[in-house]
């Protein structure tokens, strides 16, 4: 089964529409079954309510050529919650979208879904600095338990802020990195994030297990000008970690999930393949 991953999309501008056109073609040509939407779904300050015009300009219009049976499973980014009602606006729009059989799915701060015998995706809210302690505890406890109980061979974590990134935002800081690592230790194989507006593939070692961090915040906003703003040392200076690939093109990823292996394809907005990494069980 194939899915797409894209993040930092919500500008509603020409760049988002161009990337959306490429994604629409990839979905059709590669028989993609669903998309992962990795946060910062609506710039700059999120949405006010479920009728906010940004739901049309920064979601419905850019992806109008993707059929409604191809669901976009989302998570919250930092820009999503700049409006005090930003999280509820997306939860309410998601409920409306599901009722009308449209394609936006983001029912809560954290949730999970999957295909029996193949994969399970665990979605969390990584806006930890702005989260109350009860929600933080509930999210960690419930998602960790679900990861441990999952029998699927592939367990994927999606959150907006990457644990590691070669982009200007860099690596997640304490105490938030320990919070996410404690969730990962329950059995996650792959973590996908946005936040930095570039594409990276990073190999990390957590609890003696190799974990892949996918960063792809290249859904609409061009990255800072030039490779001077890319920092391999953020990754390679850490024990057991390696930057396998980076690029600063607008684009997205595709995950090709099979029981024994998972291929991660990186594409630019014109569907030129830039990098491929395969992990196996």
Short mmCIF file of C-alpha atoms in Angstrom, two decimals:
data_model
loop_
_atom_site.label_atom_id
_atom_site.label_comp_id
_atom_site.label_asym_id
_atom_site.label_seq_id
_atom_site.Cartn_x
_atom_site.Cartn_y
_atom_site.Cartn_z
CA UNK A 1 0.00 0.00 0.00
CA UNK A 2 1.26 3.47 -0.87
CA UNK A 3 0.69 6.77 0.88
CA UNK A 4 2.01 10.31 0.45
CA UNK A 5 3.46 12.54 3.14
CA UNK A 6 3.44 16.33 2.87
CA UNK A 7 3.67 19.13 5.45
CA UNK A 8 3.80 22.89 5.92
CA UNK A 9 1.28 23.32 3.14
CA UNK A 10 -1.22 25.94 4.23
CA UNK A 11 -0.28 29.11 2.35
CA UNK A 12 -3.14 29.06 -0.15
CA UNK A 13 -0.73 30.63 -2.67
CA UNK A 14 0.59 29.69 -6.10
CA UNK A 15 3.38 27.53 -4.67
CA UNK A 16 0.90 25.41 -2.76
CA UNK A 17 -1.26 25.02 -5.86
CA UNK A 18 1.76 24.00 -7.98
CA UNK A 19 2.84 21.43 -5.39
CA UNK A 20 -0.78 20.28 -5.10
CA UNK A 21 -0.92 19.70 -8.86
CA UNK A 22 2.18 17.52 -8.67
CA UNK A 23 0.80 15.62 -5.70
CA UNK A 24 -2.48 15.05 -7.54
CA UNK A 25 -0.58 13.48 -10.43
CA UNK A 26 1.50 11.33 -8.07
CA UNK A 27 -1.63 10.09 -6.30
CA UNK A 28 -3.14 9.06 -9.62
CA UNK A 29 -0.02 7.59 -11.24
CA UNK A 30 1.26 5.69 -8.18
CA UNK A 31 -2.14 4.48 -6.93
CA UNK A 32 -1.70 6.22 -3.57
CA UNK A 33 -4.42 5.27 -1.09
CA UNK A 34 -4.13 8.11 1.46
CA UNK A 35 -2.05 11.14 2.41
CA UNK A 36 -0.41 12.20 5.66
CA UNK A 37 -0.61 15.94 6.34
CA UNK A 38 2.14 16.91 8.74
CA UNK A 39 1.01 20.19 10.30
CA UNK A 40 1.10 23.93 9.64
CA UNK A 41 -1.95 23.18 7.55
CA UNK A 42 -3.06 26.86 7.63
CA UNK A 43 -0.71 29.86 7.74
CA UNK A 44 0.04 32.16 9.36
CA UNK A 45 -2.29 32.00 12.32
CA UNK A 46 -4.50 28.96 11.86
CA UNK A 47 -8.28 29.04 11.42
CA UNK A 48 -10.94 30.73 13.54
CA UNK A 49 -13.74 28.19 13.08
CA UNK A 50 -14.90 25.41 10.75
CA UNK A 51 -16.22 27.98 8.24
CA UNK A 52 -12.91 29.82 7.94
CA UNK A 53 -12.22 30.58 4.24
CA UNK A 54 -8.74 29.09 4.58
CA UNK A 55 -10.24 25.61 4.54
CA UNK A 56 -11.11 26.33 0.91
CA UNK A 57 -8.10 28.40 -0.16
CA UNK A 58 -5.40 26.35 1.59
CA UNK A 59 -6.89 22.86 1.41
CA UNK A 60 -9.91 22.23 -0.79
CA UNK A 61 -8.71 24.22 -3.83
CA UNK A 62 -5.04 23.09 -3.92
CA UNK A 63 -6.07 19.41 -3.68
CA UNK A 64 -9.34 19.57 -5.62
CA UNK A 65 -8.12 17.05 -8.20
CA UNK A 66 -7.49 14.41 -5.55
CA UNK A 67 -10.64 12.30 -5.05
CA UNK A 68 -12.44 12.50 -1.73
CA UNK A 69 -11.84 8.81 -1.07
CA UNK A 70 -8.12 9.65 -0.73
CA UNK A 71 -8.15 10.91 2.85
CA UNK A 72 -5.68 13.45 4.26
CA UNK A 73 -4.88 12.44 7.85
CA UNK A 74 -3.52 15.52 9.59
CA UNK A 75 -1.74 16.68 12.70
CA UNK A 76 -1.45 20.13 14.26
CA UNK A 77 1.54 22.39 13.64
CA UNK A 78 2.64 25.46 15.56
CA UNK A 79 0.98 27.87 13.09
CA UNK A 80 -2.26 25.88 13.38
CA UNK A 81 -2.68 26.99 16.99
CA UNK A 82 -1.67 30.66 16.73
CA UNK A 83 -5.39 31.39 16.74
CA UNK A 84 -6.74 30.49 20.20
CA UNK A 85 -9.45 28.37 18.57
CA UNK A 86 -7.17 26.99 15.86
CA UNK A 87 -7.18 23.40 17.09
CA UNK A 88 -10.95 23.24 17.57
CA UNK A 89 -11.51 24.81 14.14
CA UNK A 90 -9.66 21.91 12.51
CA UNK A 91 -11.32 19.28 14.71
CA UNK A 92 -14.77 20.71 13.81
CA UNK A 93 -13.93 20.95 10.10
CA UNK A 94 -12.71 17.36 10.25
CA UNK A 95 -16.03 16.22 11.76
CA UNK A 96 -17.90 18.09 9.02
CA UNK A 97 -15.56 16.66 6.37
CA UNK A 98 -16.11 13.09 7.58
CA UNK A 99 -19.91 13.59 7.69
CA UNK A 100 -19.88 14.88 4.09
CA UNK A 101 -17.41 12.18 2.92
CA UNK A 102 -14.76 14.78 2.13
CA UNK A 103 -11.07 14.18 2.68
CA UNK A 104 -9.78 16.16 5.68
CA UNK A 105 -9.29 14.03 8.81
CA UNK A 106 -7.97 15.50 12.07
CA UNK A 107 -10.36 14.47 14.84
CA UNK A 108 -8.26 15.24 17.92
CA UNK A 109 -4.81 16.19 19.22
CA UNK A 110 -3.84 12.51 19.00
CA UNK A 111 -5.35 9.46 17.29
CA UNK A 112 -4.33 6.40 15.26
CA UNK A 113 -5.40 4.44 12.20
CA UNK A 114 -4.04 1.72 9.95
CA UNK A 115 -4.47 -1.42 7.91
CA UNK A 116 -4.57 -4.70 9.79
CA UNK A 117 -1.51 -6.84 9.22
CA UNK A 118 0.47 -4.07 7.49
CA UNK A 119 0.86 -0.73 9.31
CA UNK A 120 -0.46 1.59 11.98
CA UNK A 121 0.02 5.37 12.03
CA UNK A 122 0.06 7.12 15.41
CA UNK A 123 -0.57 10.87 15.26
CA UNK A 124 0.41 13.19 18.10
CA UNK A 125 0.33 16.92 18.78
CA UNK A 126 3.93 18.10 19.25
CA UNK A 127 3.00 21.63 20.38
CA UNK A 128 4.15 20.53 23.82
CA UNK A 129 5.22 23.95 25.01
CA UNK A 130 1.63 25.17 24.69
CA UNK A 131 -0.08 22.01 25.96
CA UNK A 132 -1.56 21.55 29.41
CA UNK A 133 -0.07 18.84 31.60
CA UNK A 134 -3.15 16.59 31.58
CA UNK A 135 -3.30 16.49 27.78
CA UNK A 136 0.44 15.78 27.63
CA UNK A 137 0.11 12.89 30.06
CA UNK A 138 -3.01 11.46 28.36
CA UNK A 139 -1.43 11.68 24.90
CA UNK A 140 1.75 9.91 25.96
CA UNK A 141 -0.02 7.22 28.00
CA UNK A 142 -2.73 6.39 25.46
CA UNK A 143 -0.55 6.46 22.34
CA UNK A 144 2.27 4.52 24.02
CA UNK A 145 -0.19 1.80 25.08
CA UNK A 146 -1.64 1.61 21.57
CA UNK A 147 1.84 1.28 20.04
CA UNK A 148 2.70 -1.58 22.40
CA UNK A 149 -0.59 -3.34 21.64
CA UNK A 150 -0.32 -2.98 17.85
CA UNK A 151 0.47 -6.22 15.98
CA UNK A 152 1.16 -4.50 12.65
CA UNK A 153 4.73 -4.89 11.31
CA UNK A 154 5.15 -1.16 10.61
CA UNK A 155 4.48 1.49 13.22
CA UNK A 156 4.70 5.11 12.04
CA UNK A 157 4.61 8.21 14.22
CA UNK A 158 3.53 11.54 12.74
CA UNK A 159 4.10 14.83 14.54
CA UNK A 160 4.83 18.29 13.21
CA UNK A 161 8.10 19.00 15.01
CA UNK A 162 10.95 16.65 14.04
CA UNK A 163 13.07 14.98 16.66
CA UNK A 164 16.05 15.71 14.40
CA UNK A 165 16.42 18.00 11.39
CA UNK A 166 19.24 19.48 9.32
CA UNK A 167 17.15 22.59 8.76
CA UNK A 168 17.41 25.93 10.52
CA UNK A 169 14.96 24.93 13.28
CA UNK A 170 17.31 22.08 14.13
CA UNK A 171 16.73 19.29 16.62
CA UNK A 172 13.95 19.16 19.17
CA UNK A 173 15.05 20.48 22.58
CA UNK A 174 14.56 19.06 26.04
CA UNK A 175 12.31 18.25 27.77
CA UNK A 176 10.24 17.75 24.61
CA UNK A 177 12.70 15.43 22.85
CA UNK A 178 12.61 13.00 25.80
CA UNK A 179 8.81 13.10 25.72
CA UNK A 180 8.76 12.05 22.05
CA UNK A 181 11.56 9.49 22.48
CA UNK A 182 9.63 7.84 25.30
CA UNK A 183 6.72 7.36 22.88
CA UNK A 184 9.02 6.07 20.13
CA UNK A 185 10.60 3.50 22.48
CA UNK A 186 7.32 1.57 22.54
CA UNK A 187 7.99 0.26 19.03
CA UNK A 188 7.98 3.02 16.39
CA UNK A 189 9.93 2.33 13.16
CA UNK A 190 9.54 5.64 11.33
CA UNK A 191 8.74 9.20 12.39
CA UNK A 192 7.54 11.75 9.83
CA UNK A 193 7.53 15.50 10.49
CA UNK A 194 7.60 18.91 8.86
CA UNK A 195 8.42 22.29 10.45
CA UNK A 196 11.64 22.88 8.50
CA UNK A 197 10.78 23.72 4.88
CA UNK A 198 13.15 21.20 3.30
CA UNK A 199 13.40 17.45 2.81
CA UNK A 200 15.65 15.21 4.94
CA UNK A 201 16.15 11.52 5.61
CA UNK A 202 17.88 10.82 8.93
CA UNK A 203 18.90 7.59 10.62
CA UNK A 204 18.75 7.72 14.42
CA UNK A 205 19.41 5.14 17.10
CA UNK A 206 16.91 5.06 19.97
CA UNK A 207 17.01 2.26 22.57
CA UNK A 208 19.46 0.31 20.34
CA UNK A 209 17.02 0.40 17.43
CA UNK A 210 17.52 2.23 14.14
CA UNK A 211 14.69 4.72 13.58
CA UNK A 212 14.18 6.75 10.41
CA UNK A 213 13.23 10.42 10.75
CA UNK A 214 11.59 11.79 7.62
CA UNK A 215 11.44 15.59 7.41
CA UNK A 216 9.36 17.01 4.60
CA UNK A 217 8.08 20.52 5.28
CA UNK A 218 8.34 21.36 1.58
CA UNK A 219 4.63 21.54 0.78
CA UNK A 220 4.42 25.25 -0.12
CA UNK A 221 7.04 27.55 1.42
CA UNK A 222 10.45 27.70 -0.31
CA UNK A 223 13.40 27.07 1.98
CA UNK A 224 15.88 29.74 2.98
CA UNK A 225 18.19 30.68 0.12
CA UNK A 226 21.21 28.43 -0.30
CA UNK A 227 22.80 25.46 1.43
CA UNK A 228 24.34 27.76 4.08
CA UNK A 229 21.09 27.24 5.97
CA UNK A 230 21.37 23.43 5.94
CA UNK A 231 23.20 21.92 8.90
CA UNK A 232 24.42 18.31 8.48
CA UNK A 233 26.37 18.76 11.70
CA UNK A 234 23.10 18.87 13.67
CA UNK A 235 22.75 15.18 12.76
CA UNK A 236 26.22 13.79 12.09
CA UNK A 237 27.68 15.15 15.34
CA UNK A 238 25.21 13.06 17.33
CA UNK A 239 26.23 9.53 18.30
CA UNK A 240 24.50 6.85 16.25
CA UNK A 241 22.87 9.38 13.89
CA UNK A 242 23.46 9.96 10.19
CA UNK A 243 22.03 12.38 7.63
CA UNK A 244 21.26 10.15 4.65
CA UNK A 245 19.84 12.83 2.35
CA UNK A 246 18.66 16.42 2.17
CA UNK A 247 17.35 18.72 -0.53
CA UNK A 248 15.68 22.13 -0.60
CA UNK A 249 13.13 21.47 -3.35
CA UNK A 250 9.40 21.90 -2.87
CA UNK A 251 7.78 18.47 -2.87
CA UNK A 252 6.64 15.48 -0.83
CA UNK A 253 7.37 11.86 0.03
CA UNK A 254 5.74 8.56 -0.82
CA UNK A 255 5.83 5.54 1.48
CA UNK A 256 5.50 2.16 -0.27
CA UNK A 257 4.53 -0.18 2.57
CA UNK A 258 4.86 -3.96 2.29
CA UNK A 259 4.93 -6.54 5.10
CA UNK A 260 8.71 -7.04 4.97
CA UNK A 261 9.97 -3.69 3.70
CA UNK A 262 9.06 -0.01 3.48
CA UNK A 263 10.43 2.26 0.77
CA UNK A 264 10.62 6.04 1.30
CA UNK A 265 10.63 8.01 -1.97
CA UNK A 266 11.42 11.74 -2.06
CA UNK A 267 9.96 13.76 -4.96
CA UNK A 268 10.13 17.37 -6.10
CA UNK A 269 6.99 19.22 -7.19
CA UNK A 270 7.41 17.92 -10.75
CA UNK A 271 7.58 14.29 -9.54
CA UNK A 272 11.28 13.86 -10.23
CA UNK A 273 12.52 11.28 -7.74
CA UNK A 274 15.33 12.77 -5.66
CA UNK A 275 16.12 9.99 -3.20
CA UNK A 276 15.02 6.51 -2.17
CA UNK A 277 15.64 4.78 1.13
CA UNK A 278 14.49 1.25 2.00
CA UNK A 279 14.05 -0.22 5.47
CA UNK A 280 13.40 -3.91 6.06
CA UNK A 281 12.13 -6.17 8.81
#
